[in-house]
Amino acid sequence: MPILKIIFDICLLRGRPQDLPASWNLFWLTVLAVVATSYTSVVYIDGSSLGNLFHVILHETIFGAVVWTVLKVRGRPERWLQSIAALYAVKALFSLITLPFMPQVAEAAKHAFEAVQQGNPAPFGWELLFVFAVTIWHLLAMSQVMRHAAEVSFGLGVLISFLALVAAGMVKILLMTIFSIPVPA
């Protein structure tokens, strides 16, 4: 499967989003993959609910809009389809990597939260360190996509990727506040 190889190469910081076909079918496949894997990860932590599914879909939609905005500002909106397909595919792959560890991560996060509530330092076990390392790797892979899509340096790609994640989260919170959308427990 050449598409999977391209996605793996992007994750290894060797591939480029423009190596993927500009295909709406691939786009929808990656949307389905990122929603399914992200929702499954959320289920381990917060339980299954229609609200959680809505939040995952809302976040990915806003993230797609932020990426389009970045590419539009850089004068490259035609690169959105391949770029967002690459970003969604990469996120789905990294979610799959962490998925088997989510029960341990959820338990470790619960213990860390309880410790902080009691005024103690949060224990940082291998589970949280693993997820932190995978998250950094995911950010670097996103940066690889944004670097090529927006034609910027890798460092600027890191900054754009980080700010895109923050912007998507902030817009989601703003929309939830404006429309009184309940936050999952």
JSON list of C-alpha atoms in Angstrom, two decimals:
[
{"chain": "A", "resi": 1, "resn": "MET", "atom": "CA", "xyz": [0.00, 0.00, 0.00]},
{"chain": "A", "resi": 2, "resn": "PRO", "atom": "CA", "xyz": [1.83, 3.11, -1.17]},
{"chain": "A", "resi": 3, "resn": "ILE", "atom": "CA", "xyz": [-0.47, 5.49, 0.77]},
{"chain": "A", "resi": 4, "resn": "LEU", "atom": "CA", "xyz": [0.36, 3.81, 4.08]},
{"chain": "A", "resi": 5, "resn": "LYS", "atom": "CA", "xyz": [4.06, 4.02, 3.24]},
{"chain": "A", "resi": 6, "resn": "ILE", "atom": "CA", "xyz": [3.73, 7.75, 2.57]},
{"chain": "A", "resi": 7, "resn": "ILE", "atom": "CA", "xyz": [1.94, 8.22, 5.91]},
{"chain": "A", "resi": 8, "resn": "PHE", "atom": "CA", "xyz": [4.63, 6.23, 7.73]},
{"chain": "A", "resi": 9, "resn": "ASP", "atom": "CA", "xyz": [7.30, 8.30, 5.96]},
{"chain": "A", "resi": 10, "resn": "ILE", "atom": "CA", "xyz": [5.59, 11.50, 7.12]},
{"chain": "A", "resi": 11, "resn": "CYS", "atom": "CA", "xyz": [5.57, 10.12, 10.68]},
{"chain": "A", "resi": 12, "resn": "LEU", "atom": "CA", "xyz": [9.29, 9.40, 10.33]},
{"chain": "A", "resi": 13, "resn": "LEU", "atom": "CA", "xyz": [9.79, 12.99, 9.09]},
{"chain": "A", "resi": 14, "resn": "ARG", "atom": "CA", "xyz": [10.78, 11.85, 5.60]},
{"chain": "A", "resi": 15, "resn": "GLY", "atom": "CA", "xyz": [7.53, 12.17, 3.66]},
{"chain": "A", "resi": 16, "resn": "ARG", "atom": "CA", "xyz": [5.57, 15.13, 2.38]},
{"chain": "A", "resi": 17, "resn": "PRO", "atom": "CA", "xyz": [1.81, 15.71, 2.21]},
{"chain": "A", "resi": 18, "resn": "GLN", "atom": "CA", "xyz": [2.06, 16.39, -1.52]},
{"chain": "A", "resi": 19, "resn": "ASP", "atom": "CA", "xyz": [3.14, 12.77, -1.98]},
{"chain": "A", "resi": 20, "resn": "LEU", "atom": "CA", "xyz": [-0.43, 11.76, -1.12]},
{"chain": "A", "resi": 21, "resn": "PRO", "atom": "CA", "xyz": [-3.05, 11.86, -3.87]},
{"chain": "A", "resi": 22, "resn": "ALA", "atom": "CA", "xyz": [-5.38, 14.87, -3.79]},
{"chain": "A", "resi": 23, "resn": "SER", "atom": "CA", "xyz": [-8.44, 12.71, -3.27]},
{"chain": "A", "resi": 24, "resn": "TRP", "atom": "CA", "xyz": [-11.73, 13.40, -1.54]},
{"chain": "A", "resi": 25, "resn": "ASN", "atom": "CA", "xyz": [-12.07, 9.66, -0.95]},
{"chain": "A", "resi": 26, "resn": "LEU", "atom": "CA", "xyz": [-8.77, 9.65, 0.94]},
{"chain": "A", "resi": 27, "resn": "PHE", "atom": "CA", "xyz": [-9.87, 12.76, 2.82]},
{"chain": "A", "resi": 28, "resn": "TRP", "atom": "CA", "xyz": [-13.11, 11.13, 4.01]},
{"chain": "A", "resi": 29, "resn": "LEU", "atom": "CA", "xyz": [-11.26, 7.93, 4.90]},
{"chain": "A", "resi": 30, "resn": "THR", "atom": "CA", "xyz": [-8.82, 9.90, 7.06]},
{"chain": "A", "resi": 31, "resn": "VAL", "atom": "CA", "xyz": [-11.70, 11.85, 8.64]},
{"chain": "A", "resi": 32, "resn": "LEU", "atom": "CA", "xyz": [-13.35, 8.57, 9.57]},
{"chain": "A", "resi": 33, "resn": "ALA", "atom": "CA", "xyz": [-10.06, 7.18, 10.90]},
{"chain": "A", "resi": 34, "resn": "VAL", "atom": "CA", "xyz": [-9.24, 10.22, 13.04]},
{"chain": "A", "resi": 35, "resn": "VAL", "atom": "CA", "xyz": [-12.76, 10.47, 14.47]},
{"chain": "A", "resi": 36, "resn": "ALA", "atom": "CA", "xyz": [-12.86, 6.73, 15.25]},
{"chain": "A", "resi": 37, "resn": "THR", "atom": "CA", "xyz": [-9.43, 6.60, 16.88]},
{"chain": "A", "resi": 38, "resn": "SER", "atom": "CA", "xyz": [-9.84, 9.89, 18.77]},
{"chain": "A", "resi": 39, "resn": "TYR", "atom": "CA", "xyz": [-13.28, 8.89, 20.03]},
{"chain": "A", "resi": 40, "resn": "THR", "atom": "CA", "xyz": [-11.98, 5.48, 21.12]},
{"chain": "A", "resi": 41, "resn": "SER", "atom": "CA", "xyz": [-9.21, 7.19, 23.09]},
{"chain": "A", "resi": 42, "resn": "VAL", "atom": "CA", "xyz": [-11.75, 9.51, 24.74]},
{"chain": "A", "resi": 43, "resn": "VAL", "atom": "CA", "xyz": [-13.96, 6.55, 25.65]},
{"chain": "A", "resi": 44, "resn": "TYR", "atom": "CA", "xyz": [-11.13, 5.06, 27.72]},
{"chain": "A", "resi": 45, "resn": "ILE", "atom": "CA", "xyz": [-10.80, 8.26, 29.71]},
{"chain": "A", "resi": 46, "resn": "ASP", "atom": "CA", "xyz": [-14.30, 9.72, 29.82]},
{"chain": "A", "resi": 47, "resn": "GLY", "atom": "CA", "xyz": [-16.70, 6.98, 28.77]},
{"chain": "A", "resi": 48, "resn": "SER", "atom": "CA", "xyz": [-18.88, 6.54, 25.74]},
{"chain": "A", "resi": 49, "resn": "SER", "atom": "CA", "xyz": [-21.40, 9.24, 24.92]},
{"chain": "A", "resi": 50, "resn": "LEU", "atom": "CA", "xyz": [-22.88, 11.06, 22.00]},
{"chain": "A", "resi": 51, "resn": "GLY", "atom": "CA", "xyz": [-21.55, 14.31, 23.53]},
{"chain": "A", "resi": 52, "resn": "ASN", "atom": "CA", "xyz": [-17.98, 13.00, 23.42]},
{"chain": "A", "resi": 53, "resn": "LEU", "atom": "CA", "xyz": [-18.42, 12.00, 19.78]},
{"chain": "A", "resi": 54, "resn": "PHE", "atom": "CA", "xyz": [-19.76, 15.48, 19.02]},
{"chain": "A", "resi": 55, "resn": "HIS", "atom": "CA", "xyz": [-16.73, 17.07, 20.72]},
{"chain": "A", "resi": 56, "resn": "VAL", "atom": "CA", "xyz": [-14.31, 14.95, 18.69]},
{"chain": "A", "resi": 57, "resn": "ILE", "atom": "CA", "xyz": [-16.06, 15.84, 15.42]},
{"chain": "A", "resi": 58, "resn": "LEU", "atom": "CA", "xyz": [-16.23, 19.52, 16.38]},
{"chain": "A", "resi": 59, "resn": "HIS", "atom": "CA", "xyz": [-12.53, 19.62, 17.25]},
{"chain": "A", "resi": 60, "resn": "GLU", "atom": "CA", "xyz": [-11.44, 17.95, 14.01]},
{"chain": "A", "resi": 61, "resn": "THR", "atom": "CA", "xyz": [-13.70, 20.23, 11.95]},
{"chain": "A", "resi": 62, "resn": "ILE", "atom": "CA", "xyz": [-12.29, 23.34, 13.60]},
{"chain": "A", "resi": 63, "resn": "PHE", "atom": "CA", "xyz": [-8.75, 22.02, 13.21]},
{"chain": "A", "resi": 64, "resn": "GLY", "atom": "CA", "xyz": [-9.40, 21.53, 9.48]},
{"chain": "A", "resi": 65, "resn": "ALA", "atom": "CA", "xyz": [-10.65, 25.13, 9.25]},
{"chain": "A", "resi": 66, "resn": "VAL", "atom": "CA", "xyz": [-7.57, 26.43, 11.08]},
{"chain": "A", "resi": 67, "resn": "VAL", "atom": "CA", "xyz": [-5.26, 24.53, 8.71]},
{"chain": "A", "resi": 68, "resn": "TRP", "atom": "CA", "xyz": [-7.17, 25.94, 5.72]},
{"chain": "A", "resi": 69, "resn": "THR", "atom": "CA", "xyz": [-6.77, 29.45, 7.18]},
{"chain": "A", "resi": 70, "resn": "VAL", "atom": "CA", "xyz": [-3.02, 28.98, 7.65]},
{"chain": "A", "resi": 71, "resn": "LEU", "atom": "CA", "xyz": [-2.64, 27.76, 4.07]},
{"chain": "A", "resi": 72, "resn": "LYS", "atom": "CA", "xyz": [-4.85, 30.58, 2.76]},
{"chain": "A", "resi": 73, "resn": "VAL", "atom": "CA", "xyz": [-2.70, 33.17, 4.57]},
{"chain": "A", "resi": 74, "resn": "ARG", "atom": "CA", "xyz": [0.42, 31.55, 3.10]},
{"chain": "A", "resi": 75, "resn": "GLY", "atom": "CA", "xyz": [-1.16, 31.65, -0.39]},
{"chain": "A", "resi": 76, "resn": "ARG", "atom": "CA", "xyz": [-1.42, 27.85, -0.65]},
{"chain": "A", "resi": 77, "resn": "PRO", "atom": "CA", "xyz": [-5.12, 26.96, -0.10]},
{"chain": "A", "resi": 78, "resn": "GLU", "atom": "CA", "xyz": [-4.96, 24.43, -2.95]},
{"chain": "A", "resi": 79, "resn": "ARG", "atom": "CA", "xyz": [-2.74, 22.28, -0.73]},
{"chain": "A", "resi": 80, "resn": "TRP", "atom": "CA", "xyz": [-5.43, 21.89, 1.95]},
{"chain": "A", "resi": 81, "resn": "LEU", "atom": "CA", "xyz": [-6.90, 18.58, 0.76]},
{"chain": "A", "resi": 82, "resn": "GLN", "atom": "CA", "xyz": [-3.60, 16.70, 0.78]},
{"chain": "A", "resi": 83, "resn": "SER", "atom": "CA", "xyz": [-2.37, 18.46, 3.92]},
{"chain": "A", "resi": 84, "resn": "ILE", "atom": "CA", "xyz": [-5.44, 17.83, 6.03]},
{"chain": "A", "resi": 85, "resn": "ALA", "atom": "CA", "xyz": [-5.63, 14.22, 4.84]},
{"chain": "A", "resi": 86, "resn": "ALA", "atom": "CA", "xyz": [-2.00, 13.81, 5.90]},
{"chain": "A", "resi": 87, "resn": "LEU", "atom": "CA", "xyz": [-2.62, 15.50, 9.27]},
{"chain": "A", "resi": 88, "resn": "TYR", "atom": "CA", "xyz": [-5.71, 13.39, 9.99]},
{"chain": "A", "resi": 89, "resn": "ALA", "atom": "CA", "xyz": [-3.93, 10.19, 8.93]},
{"chain": "A", "resi": 90, "resn": "VAL", "atom": "CA", "xyz": [-0.93, 10.99, 11.11]},
{"chain": "A", "resi": 91, "resn": "LYS", "atom": "CA", "xyz": [-3.14, 11.74, 14.10]},
{"chain": "A", "resi": 92, "resn": "ALA", "atom": "CA", "xyz": [-5.09, 8.51, 13.59]},
{"chain": "A", "resi": 93, "resn": "LEU", "atom": "CA", "xyz": [-1.85, 6.53, 13.41]},
{"chain": "A", "resi": 94, "resn": "PHE", "atom": "CA", "xyz": [-0.49, 8.10, 16.60]},
{"chain": "A", "resi": 95, "resn": "SER", "atom": "CA", "xyz": [-3.83, 7.50, 18.33]},
{"chain": "A", "resi": 96, "resn": "LEU", "atom": "CA", "xyz": [-3.58, 3.84, 17.31]},
{"chain": "A", "resi": 97, "resn": "ILE", "atom": "CA", "xyz": [-0.09, 3.67, 18.81]},
{"chain": "A", "resi": 98, "resn": "THR", "atom": "CA", "xyz": [-1.31, 4.94, 22.18]},
{"chain": "A", "resi": 99, "resn": "LEU", "atom": "CA", "xyz": [-4.66, 3.12, 22.18]},
{"chain": "A", "resi": 100, "resn": "PRO", "atom": "CA", "xyz": [-3.46, -0.13, 23.81]},
{"chain": "A", "resi": 101, "resn": "PHE", "atom": "CA", "xyz": [-2.03, 1.92, 26.68]},
{"chain": "A", "resi": 102, "resn": "MET", "atom": "CA", "xyz": [-5.07, 4.13, 27.28]},
{"chain": "A", "resi": 103, "resn": "PRO", "atom": "CA", "xyz": [-6.46, 2.16, 30.26]},
{"chain": "A", "resi": 104, "resn": "GLN", "atom": "CA", "xyz": [-3.11, 2.53, 32.07]},
{"chain": "A", "resi": 105, "resn": "VAL", "atom": "CA", "xyz": [-2.84, 6.17, 30.99]},
{"chain": "A", "resi": 106, "resn": "ALA", "atom": "CA", "xyz": [-6.36, 6.93, 32.25]},
{"chain": "A", "resi": 107, "resn": "GLU", "atom": "CA", "xyz": [-5.57, 5.30, 35.60]},
{"chain": "A", "resi": 108, "resn": "ALA", "atom": "CA", "xyz": [-2.22, 7.14, 35.90]},
{"chain": "A", "resi": 109, "resn": "ALA", "atom": "CA", "xyz": [-3.87, 10.46, 35.03]},
{"chain": "A", "resi": 110, "resn": "LYS", "atom": "CA", "xyz": [-6.56, 9.82, 37.64]},
{"chain": "A", "resi": 111, "resn": "HIS", "atom": "CA", "xyz": [-3.90, 9.16, 40.32]},
{"chain": "A", "resi": 112, "resn": "ALA", "atom": "CA", "xyz": [-1.93, 12.23, 39.26]},
{"chain": "A", "resi": 113, "resn": "PHE", "atom": "CA", "xyz": [-5.06, 14.41, 39.44]},
{"chain": "A", "resi": 114, "resn": "GLU", "atom": "CA", "xyz": [-5.95, 13.06, 42.89]},
{"chain": "A", "resi": 115, "resn": "ALA", "atom": "CA", "xyz": [-2.43, 13.69, 44.15]},
{"chain": "A", "resi": 116, "resn": "VAL", "atom": "CA", "xyz": [-2.49, 17.29, 42.94]},
{"chain": "A", "resi": 117, "resn": "GLN", "atom": "CA", "xyz": [-5.89, 17.84, 44.56]},
{"chain": "A", "resi": 118, "resn": "GLN", "atom": "CA", "xyz": [-4.42, 16.68, 47.88]},
{"chain": "A", "resi": 119, "resn": "GLY", "atom": "CA", "xyz": [-1.49, 19.08, 47.50]},
{"chain": "A", "resi": 120, "resn": "ASN", "atom": "CA", "xyz": [1.04, 16.38, 46.63]},
{"chain": "A", "resi": 121, "resn": "PRO", "atom": "CA", "xyz": [3.28, 16.30, 43.56]},
{"chain": "A", "resi": 122, "resn": "ALA", "atom": "CA", "xyz": [1.78, 14.35, 40.70]},
{"chain": "A", "resi": 123, "resn": "PRO", "atom": "CA", "xyz": [3.36, 10.95, 40.17]},
{"chain": "A", "resi": 124, "resn": "PHE", "atom": "CA", "xyz": [4.73, 10.71, 36.65]},
{"chain": "A", "resi": 125, "resn": "GLY", "atom": "CA", "xyz": [4.84, 7.03, 35.66]},
{"chain": "A", "resi": 126, "resn": "TRP", "atom": "CA", "xyz": [5.92, 5.42, 32.42]},
{"chain": "A", "resi": 127, "resn": "GLU", "atom": "CA", "xyz": [2.38, 5.72, 31.06]},
{"chain": "A", "resi": 128, "resn": "LEU", "atom": "CA", "xyz": [2.32, 9.49, 31.12]},
{"chain": "A", "resi": 129, "resn": "LEU", "atom": "CA", "xyz": [5.91, 9.72, 29.89]},
{"chain": "A", "resi": 130, "resn": "PHE", "atom": "CA", "xyz": [5.04, 7.41, 26.99]},
{"chain": "A", "resi": 131, "resn": "VAL", "atom": "CA", "xyz": [2.04, 9.51, 25.97]},
{"chain": "A", "resi": 132, "resn": "PHE", "atom": "CA", "xyz": [4.12, 12.68, 26.33]},
{"chain": "A", "resi": 133, "resn": "ALA", "atom": "CA", "xyz": [6.83, 11.23, 24.04]},
{"chain": "A", "resi": 134, "resn": "VAL", "atom": "CA", "xyz": [4.26, 10.11, 21.45]},
{"chain": "A", "resi": 135, "resn": "THR", "atom": "CA", "xyz": [2.61, 13.54, 21.63]},
{"chain": "A", "resi": 136, "resn": "ILE", "atom": "CA", "xyz": [5.93, 15.27, 20.92]},
{"chain": "A", "resi": 137, "resn": "TRP", "atom": "CA", "xyz": [6.58, 12.88, 18.02]},
{"chain": "A", "resi": 138, "resn": "HIS", "atom": "CA", "xyz": [3.06, 13.58, 16.71]},
{"chain": "A", "resi": 139, "resn": "LEU", "atom": "CA", "xyz": [3.72, 17.34, 16.90]},
{"chain": "A", "resi": 140, "resn": "LEU", "atom": "CA", "xyz": [6.95, 16.86, 14.92]},
{"chain": "A", "resi": 141, "resn": "ALA", "atom": "CA", "xyz": [5.11, 14.83, 12.26]},
{"chain": "A", "resi": 142, "resn": "MET", "atom": "CA", "xyz": [2.45, 17.54, 12.05]},
{"chain": "A", "resi": 143, "resn": "SER", "atom": "CA", "xyz": [5.25, 20.05, 11.68]},
{"chain": "A", "resi": 144, "resn": "GLN", "atom": "CA", "xyz": [6.64, 18.05, 8.78]},
{"chain": "A", "resi": 145, "resn": "VAL", "atom": "CA", "xyz": [3.27, 18.35, 7.02]},
{"chain": "A", "resi": 146, "resn": "MET", "atom": "CA", "xyz": [2.87, 22.07, 7.74]},
{"chain": "A", "resi": 147, "resn": "ARG", "atom": "CA", "xyz": [6.46, 22.77, 6.76]},
{"chain": "A", "resi": 148, "resn": "HIS", "atom": "CA", "xyz": [5.92, 21.36, 3.30]},
{"chain": "A", "resi": 149, "resn": "ALA", "atom": "CA", "xyz": [2.35, 22.58, 2.87]},
{"chain": "A", "resi": 150, "resn": "ALA", "atom": "CA", "xyz": [3.08, 26.18, 3.86]},
{"chain": "A", "resi": 151, "resn": "GLU", "atom": "CA", "xyz": [6.66, 26.20, 2.52]},
{"chain": "A", "resi": 152, "resn": "VAL", "atom": "CA", "xyz": [8.25, 27.30, 5.79]},
{"chain": "A", "resi": 153, "resn": "SER", "atom": "CA", "xyz": [11.20, 26.14, 7.87]},
{"chain": "A", "resi": 154, "resn": "PHE", "atom": "CA", "xyz": [10.79, 23.12, 10.14]},
{"chain": "A", "resi": 155, "resn": "GLY", "atom": "CA", "xyz": [10.97, 25.38, 13.22]},
{"chain": "A", "resi": 156, "resn": "LEU", "atom": "CA", "xyz": [8.19, 27.57, 11.88]},
{"chain": "A", "resi": 157, "resn": "GLY", "atom": "CA", "xyz": [6.28, 24.40, 11.02]},
{"chain": "A", "resi": 158, "resn": "VAL", "atom": "CA", "xyz": [6.52, 23.37, 14.69]},
{"chain": "A", "resi": 159, "resn": "LEU", "atom": "CA", "xyz": [5.23, 26.76, 15.78]},
{"chain": "A", "resi": 160, "resn": "ILE", "atom": "CA", "xyz": [2.38, 26.74, 13.23]},
{"chain": "A", "resi": 161, "resn": "SER", "atom": "CA", "xyz": [1.38, 23.20, 14.24]},
{"chain": "A", "resi": 162, "resn": "PHE", "atom": "CA", "xyz": [1.38, 24.04, 17.93]},
{"chain": "A", "resi": 163, "resn": "LEU", "atom": "CA", "xyz": [-0.57, 27.25, 17.38]},
{"chain": "A", "resi": 164, "resn": "ALA", "atom": "CA", "xyz": [-3.05, 25.44, 15.11]},
{"chain": "A", "resi": 165, "resn": "LEU", "atom": "CA", "xyz": [-3.77, 22.95, 17.90]},
{"chain": "A", "resi": 166, "resn": "VAL", "atom": "CA", "xyz": [-4.15, 25.75, 20.45]},
{"chain": "A", "resi": 167, "resn": "ALA", "atom": "CA", "xyz": [-6.35, 27.82, 18.11]},
{"chain": "A", "resi": 168, "resn": "ALA", "atom": "CA", "xyz": [-8.60, 24.85, 17.37]},
{"chain": "A", "resi": 169, "resn": "GLY", "atom": "CA", "xyz": [-9.00, 24.19, 21.08]},
{"chain": "A", "resi": 170, "resn": "MET", "atom": "CA", "xyz": [-9.73, 27.84, 21.85]},
{"chain": "A", "resi": 171, "resn": "VAL", "atom": "CA", "xyz": [-12.28, 28.18, 19.04]},
{"chain": "A", "resi": 172, "resn": "LYS", "atom": "CA", "xyz": [-13.95, 24.97, 20.24]},
{"chain": "A", "resi": 173, "resn": "ILE", "atom": "CA", "xyz": [-14.20, 26.34, 23.80]},
{"chain": "A", "resi": 174, "resn": "LEU", "atom": "CA", "xyz": [-15.51, 29.67, 22.47]},
{"chain": "A", "resi": 175, "resn": "LEU", "atom": "CA", "xyz": [-18.19, 27.95, 20.38]},
{"chain": "A", "resi": 176, "resn": "MET", "atom": "CA", "xyz": [-19.15, 25.72, 23.30]},
{"chain": "A", "resi": 177, "resn": "THR", "atom": "CA", "xyz": [-19.53, 28.80, 25.50]},
{"chain": "A", "resi": 178, "resn": "ILE", "atom": "CA", "xyz": [-21.49, 30.82, 22.95]},
{"chain": "A", "resi": 179, "resn": "PHE", "atom": "CA", "xyz": [-23.89, 27.98, 22.14]},
{"chain": "A", "resi": 180, "resn": "SER", "atom": "CA", "xyz": [-24.02, 26.59, 25.70]},
{"chain": "A", "resi": 181, "resn": "ILE", "atom": "CA", "xyz": [-22.74, 23.20, 24.62]},
{"chain": "A", "resi": 182, "resn": "PRO", "atom": "CA", "xyz": [-22.12, 21.07, 27.71]},
{"chain": "A", "resi": 183, "resn": "VAL", "atom": "CA", "xyz": [-18.55, 20.00, 28.39]},
{"chain": "A", "resi": 184, "resn": "PRO", "atom": "CA", "xyz": [-18.12, 16.23, 28.81]},
{"chain": "A", "resi": 185, "resn": "ALA", "atom": "CA", "xyz": [-17.47, 15.27, 32.42]}
]
